[in-house]
GROMACS .gro file of C-alpha atoms in nm:
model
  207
    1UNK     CA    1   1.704  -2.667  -1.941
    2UNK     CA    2   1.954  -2.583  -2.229
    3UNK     CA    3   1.695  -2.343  -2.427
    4UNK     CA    4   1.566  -2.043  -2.310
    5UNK     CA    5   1.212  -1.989  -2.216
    6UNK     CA    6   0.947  -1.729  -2.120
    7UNK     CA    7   1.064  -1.792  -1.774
    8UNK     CA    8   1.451  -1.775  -1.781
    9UNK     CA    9   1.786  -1.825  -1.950
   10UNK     CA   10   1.860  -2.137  -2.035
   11UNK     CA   11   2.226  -2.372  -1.965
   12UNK     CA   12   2.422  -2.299  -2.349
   13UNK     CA   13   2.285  -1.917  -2.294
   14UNK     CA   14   2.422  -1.913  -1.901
   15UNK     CA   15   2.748  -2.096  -2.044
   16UNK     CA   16   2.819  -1.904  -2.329
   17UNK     CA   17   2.798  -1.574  -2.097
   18UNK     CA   18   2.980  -1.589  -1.871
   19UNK     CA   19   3.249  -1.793  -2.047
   20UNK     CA   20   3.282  -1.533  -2.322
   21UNK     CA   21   3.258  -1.284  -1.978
   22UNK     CA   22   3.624  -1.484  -1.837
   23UNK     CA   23   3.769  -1.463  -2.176
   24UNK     CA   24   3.774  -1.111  -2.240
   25UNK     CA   25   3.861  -1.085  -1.856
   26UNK     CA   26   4.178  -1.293  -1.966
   27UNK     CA   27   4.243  -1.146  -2.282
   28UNK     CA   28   4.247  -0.777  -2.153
   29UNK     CA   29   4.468  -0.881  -1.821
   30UNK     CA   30   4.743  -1.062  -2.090
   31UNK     CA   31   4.693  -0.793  -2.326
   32UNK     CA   32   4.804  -0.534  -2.044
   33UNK     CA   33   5.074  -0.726  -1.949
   34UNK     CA   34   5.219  -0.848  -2.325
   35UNK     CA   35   5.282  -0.457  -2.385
   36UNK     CA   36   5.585  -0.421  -2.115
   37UNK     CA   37   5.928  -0.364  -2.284
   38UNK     CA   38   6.080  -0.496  -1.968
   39UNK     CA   39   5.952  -0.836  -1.988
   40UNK     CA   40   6.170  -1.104  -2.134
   41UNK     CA   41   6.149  -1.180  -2.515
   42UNK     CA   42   6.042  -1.515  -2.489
   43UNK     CA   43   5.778  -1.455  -2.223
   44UNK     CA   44   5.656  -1.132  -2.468
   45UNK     CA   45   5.634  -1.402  -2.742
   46UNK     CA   46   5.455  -1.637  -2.603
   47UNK     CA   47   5.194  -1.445  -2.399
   48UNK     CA   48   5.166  -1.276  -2.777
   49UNK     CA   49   5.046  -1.601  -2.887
   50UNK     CA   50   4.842  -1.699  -2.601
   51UNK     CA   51   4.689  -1.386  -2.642
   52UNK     CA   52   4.596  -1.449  -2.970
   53UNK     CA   53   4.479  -1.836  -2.914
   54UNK     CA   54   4.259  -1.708  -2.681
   55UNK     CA   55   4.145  -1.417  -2.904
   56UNK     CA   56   4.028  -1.692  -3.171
   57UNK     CA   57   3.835  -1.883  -2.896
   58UNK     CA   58   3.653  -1.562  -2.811
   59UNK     CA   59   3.611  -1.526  -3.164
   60UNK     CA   60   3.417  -1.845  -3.203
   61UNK     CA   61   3.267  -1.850  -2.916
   62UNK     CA   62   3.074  -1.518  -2.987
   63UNK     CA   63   2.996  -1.650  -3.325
   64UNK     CA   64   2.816  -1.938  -3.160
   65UNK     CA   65   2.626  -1.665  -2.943
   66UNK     CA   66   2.563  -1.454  -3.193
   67UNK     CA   67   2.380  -1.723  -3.375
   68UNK     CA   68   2.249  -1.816  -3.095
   69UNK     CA   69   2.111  -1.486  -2.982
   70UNK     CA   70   1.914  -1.477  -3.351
   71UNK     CA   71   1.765  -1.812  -3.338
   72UNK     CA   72   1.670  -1.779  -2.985
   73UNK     CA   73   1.431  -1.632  -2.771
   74UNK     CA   74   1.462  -1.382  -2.523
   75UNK     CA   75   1.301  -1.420  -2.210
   76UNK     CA   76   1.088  -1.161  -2.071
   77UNK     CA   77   1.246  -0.880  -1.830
   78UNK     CA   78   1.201  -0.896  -1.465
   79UNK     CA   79   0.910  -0.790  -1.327
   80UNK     CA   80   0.933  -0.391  -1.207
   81UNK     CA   81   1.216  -0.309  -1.440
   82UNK     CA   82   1.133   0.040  -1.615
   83UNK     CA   83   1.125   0.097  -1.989
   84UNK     CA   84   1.458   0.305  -2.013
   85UNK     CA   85   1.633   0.094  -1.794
   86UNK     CA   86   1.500  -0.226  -2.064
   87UNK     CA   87   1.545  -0.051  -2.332
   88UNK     CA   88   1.957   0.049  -2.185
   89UNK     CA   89   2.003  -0.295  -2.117
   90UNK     CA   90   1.907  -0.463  -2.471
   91UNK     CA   91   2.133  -0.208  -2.637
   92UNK     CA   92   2.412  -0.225  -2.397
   93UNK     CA   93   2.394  -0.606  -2.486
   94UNK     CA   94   2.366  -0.566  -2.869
   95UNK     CA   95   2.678  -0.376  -2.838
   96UNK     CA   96   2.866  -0.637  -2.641
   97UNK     CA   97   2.735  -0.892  -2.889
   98UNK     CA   98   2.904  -0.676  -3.161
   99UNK     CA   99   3.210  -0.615  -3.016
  100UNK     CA  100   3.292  -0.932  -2.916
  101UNK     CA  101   3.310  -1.013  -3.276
  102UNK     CA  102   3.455  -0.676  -3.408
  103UNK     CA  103   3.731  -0.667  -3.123
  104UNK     CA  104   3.898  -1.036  -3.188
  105UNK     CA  105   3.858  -0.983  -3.586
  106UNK     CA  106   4.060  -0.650  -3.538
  107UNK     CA  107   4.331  -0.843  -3.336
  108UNK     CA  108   4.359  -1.075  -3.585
  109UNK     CA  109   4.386  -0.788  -3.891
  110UNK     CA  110   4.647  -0.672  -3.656
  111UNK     CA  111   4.831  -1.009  -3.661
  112UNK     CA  112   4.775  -1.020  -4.095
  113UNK     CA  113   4.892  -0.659  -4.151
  114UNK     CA  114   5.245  -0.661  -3.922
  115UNK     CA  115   5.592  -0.659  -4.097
  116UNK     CA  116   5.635  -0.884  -3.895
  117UNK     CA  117   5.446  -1.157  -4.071
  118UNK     CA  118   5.505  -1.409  -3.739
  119UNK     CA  119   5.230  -1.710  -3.740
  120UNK     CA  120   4.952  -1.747  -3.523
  121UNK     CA  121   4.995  -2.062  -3.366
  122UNK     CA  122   4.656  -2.175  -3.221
  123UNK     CA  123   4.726  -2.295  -2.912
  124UNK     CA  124   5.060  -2.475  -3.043
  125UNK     CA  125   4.796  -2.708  -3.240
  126UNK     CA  126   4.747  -2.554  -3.618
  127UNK     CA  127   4.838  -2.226  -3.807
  128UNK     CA  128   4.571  -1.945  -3.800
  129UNK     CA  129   4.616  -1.813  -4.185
  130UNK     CA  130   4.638  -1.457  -4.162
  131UNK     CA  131   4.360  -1.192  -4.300
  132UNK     CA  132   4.388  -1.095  -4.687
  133UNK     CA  133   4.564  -0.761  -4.593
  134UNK     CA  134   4.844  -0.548  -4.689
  135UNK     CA  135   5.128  -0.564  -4.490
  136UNK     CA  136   5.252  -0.225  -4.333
  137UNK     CA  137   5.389  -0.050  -4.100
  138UNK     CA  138   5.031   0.240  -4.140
  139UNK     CA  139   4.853  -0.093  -4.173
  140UNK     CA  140   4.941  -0.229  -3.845
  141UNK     CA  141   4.940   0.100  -3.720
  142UNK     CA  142   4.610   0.128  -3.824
  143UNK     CA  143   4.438  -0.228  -3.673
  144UNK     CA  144   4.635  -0.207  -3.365
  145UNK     CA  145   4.455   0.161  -3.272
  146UNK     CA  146   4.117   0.002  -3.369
  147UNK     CA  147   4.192  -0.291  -3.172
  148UNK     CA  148   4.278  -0.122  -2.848
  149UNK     CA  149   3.953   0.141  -2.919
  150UNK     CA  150   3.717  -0.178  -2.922
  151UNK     CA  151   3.874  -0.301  -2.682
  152UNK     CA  152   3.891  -0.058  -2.423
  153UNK     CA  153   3.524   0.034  -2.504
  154UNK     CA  154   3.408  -0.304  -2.467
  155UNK     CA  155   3.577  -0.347  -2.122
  156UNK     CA  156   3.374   0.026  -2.007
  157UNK     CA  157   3.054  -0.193  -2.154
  158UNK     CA  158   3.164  -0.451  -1.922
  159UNK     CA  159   3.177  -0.283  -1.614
  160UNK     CA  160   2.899  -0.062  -1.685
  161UNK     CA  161   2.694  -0.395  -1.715
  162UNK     CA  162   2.841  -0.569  -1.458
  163UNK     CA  163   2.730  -0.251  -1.222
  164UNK     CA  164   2.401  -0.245  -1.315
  165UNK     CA  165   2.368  -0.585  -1.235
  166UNK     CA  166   2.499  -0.617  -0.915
  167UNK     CA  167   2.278  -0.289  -0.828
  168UNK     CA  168   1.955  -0.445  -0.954
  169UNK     CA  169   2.092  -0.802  -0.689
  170UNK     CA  170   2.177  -0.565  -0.390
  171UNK     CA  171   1.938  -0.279  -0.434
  172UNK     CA  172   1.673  -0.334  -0.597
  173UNK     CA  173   1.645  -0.676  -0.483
  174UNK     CA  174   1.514  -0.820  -0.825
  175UNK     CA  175   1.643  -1.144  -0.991
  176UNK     CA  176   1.860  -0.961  -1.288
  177UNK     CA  177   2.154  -1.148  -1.193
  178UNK     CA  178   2.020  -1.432  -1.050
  179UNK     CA  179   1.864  -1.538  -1.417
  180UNK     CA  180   2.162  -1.542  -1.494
  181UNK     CA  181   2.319  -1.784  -1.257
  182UNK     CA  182   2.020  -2.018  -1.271
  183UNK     CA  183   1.913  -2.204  -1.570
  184UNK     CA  184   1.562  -2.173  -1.617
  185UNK     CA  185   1.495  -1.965  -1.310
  186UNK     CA  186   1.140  -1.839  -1.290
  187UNK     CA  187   1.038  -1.503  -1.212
  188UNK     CA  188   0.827  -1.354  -0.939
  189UNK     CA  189   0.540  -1.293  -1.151
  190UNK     CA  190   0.548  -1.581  -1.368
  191UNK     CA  191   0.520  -1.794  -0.994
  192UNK     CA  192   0.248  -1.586  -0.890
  193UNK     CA  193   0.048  -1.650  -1.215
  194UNK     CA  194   0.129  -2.012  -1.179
  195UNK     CA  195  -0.020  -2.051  -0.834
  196UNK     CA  196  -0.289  -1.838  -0.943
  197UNK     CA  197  -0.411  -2.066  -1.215
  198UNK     CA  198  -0.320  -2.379  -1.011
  199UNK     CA  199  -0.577  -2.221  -0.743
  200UNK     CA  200  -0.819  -2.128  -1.002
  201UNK     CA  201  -0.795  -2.510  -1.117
  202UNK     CA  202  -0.883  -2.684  -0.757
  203UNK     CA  203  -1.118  -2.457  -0.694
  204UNK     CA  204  -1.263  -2.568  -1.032
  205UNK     CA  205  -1.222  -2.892  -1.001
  206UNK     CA  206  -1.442  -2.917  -0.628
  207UNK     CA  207  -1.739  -2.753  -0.798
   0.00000   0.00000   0.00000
């Protein structure tokens, strides 16, 4: 099932997750490691651009789930989840949606605004043109602090998310996590409803 449905996530939603999920994974991990002075040169440059070839992958990719997230539906929440904790969880995930567009655009400002003026080589394959911006040394300054601020809040979204969710698998025992694993996994309610109304029908259709 690619789409979603009142039952479940569907594939491009389950792919576009958890791919976007490894990304920023990645990006953070080479981001880390980029900023050591005691690394050599070459290695700084290159993880630089890797770092930034797989910024404008992330960039895309949450594009493509950001439109897909508006054209979409969402599927119901799991049966016994609370209002608060609903309510926590769309926000936390609007938020994610958002900064996984704000956090690679800031990289990329970063990138435009640096003395520096060194290309972005996507992935050795084309030249990323850089942003419209004035190029500084309060400029760069400027991007690189918003950068690592997005950044570092997206990653506390990221755990915070990736907590609750493995609390409502081994806890609370619901299928939070499990949705989204499984395309179009059904929950327990929506199952119960269904062999409700299948009973309801054969018991119709003897009379």
């Amino acid at each position: 099932m690619l789409r979603n449905s009142e039952s479940g996530f569907g594939t491009v939603t389950i792919v576009l997750h958890w791919t976007i999920a490894l990304l920023i994974l990645g990006l953070m991990l080479i981001g880390f490691v980029m900023r050591r002075t005691e690394i050599d040169p070459a290695l700084q440059f290159s993880l630089y651009q890797w770092h930034k070839s797989f910024g404008f992958t992330a960039f895309g990719l949450a594009l493509l789930r950001t439109i897909w997230w508006l054209a979409e539906r969402t599927p119901p929440p799991v049966p016994g989840l609370r209002p608060l904790e609903h309510a926590a969880a769309r926000e936390t995930h609007r938020m994610l949606i958002i900064l996984g567009l704000l956090t690679p655009l800031a990289g990329w400002a970063v990138a435009s605004a640096s003395t520096l003026n060194i290309p972005s080589f996507y992935f050795d394959i084309l030249v990323i043109p850089h942003l419209p911006l004035p190029q500084s040394e309060s400029s760069e300054a400027f991007w690189a602090f918003a950068h690592a601020l997005l950044a570092y809040v997206m990653l506390a979204l990221v755990a915070i998310h990736a907590a609750a969710a493995l609390y409502h698998q081994f806890v609370r025992g619901d299928a939070v996590l499990i949705r989204m694993l499984r395309s179009g996994l059904r929950s327990s309610n929506a199952g119960a409803a269904d062999d409700g109304r299948e009973t309801h029908e054969a018991v119709a259709g003897r009379k």
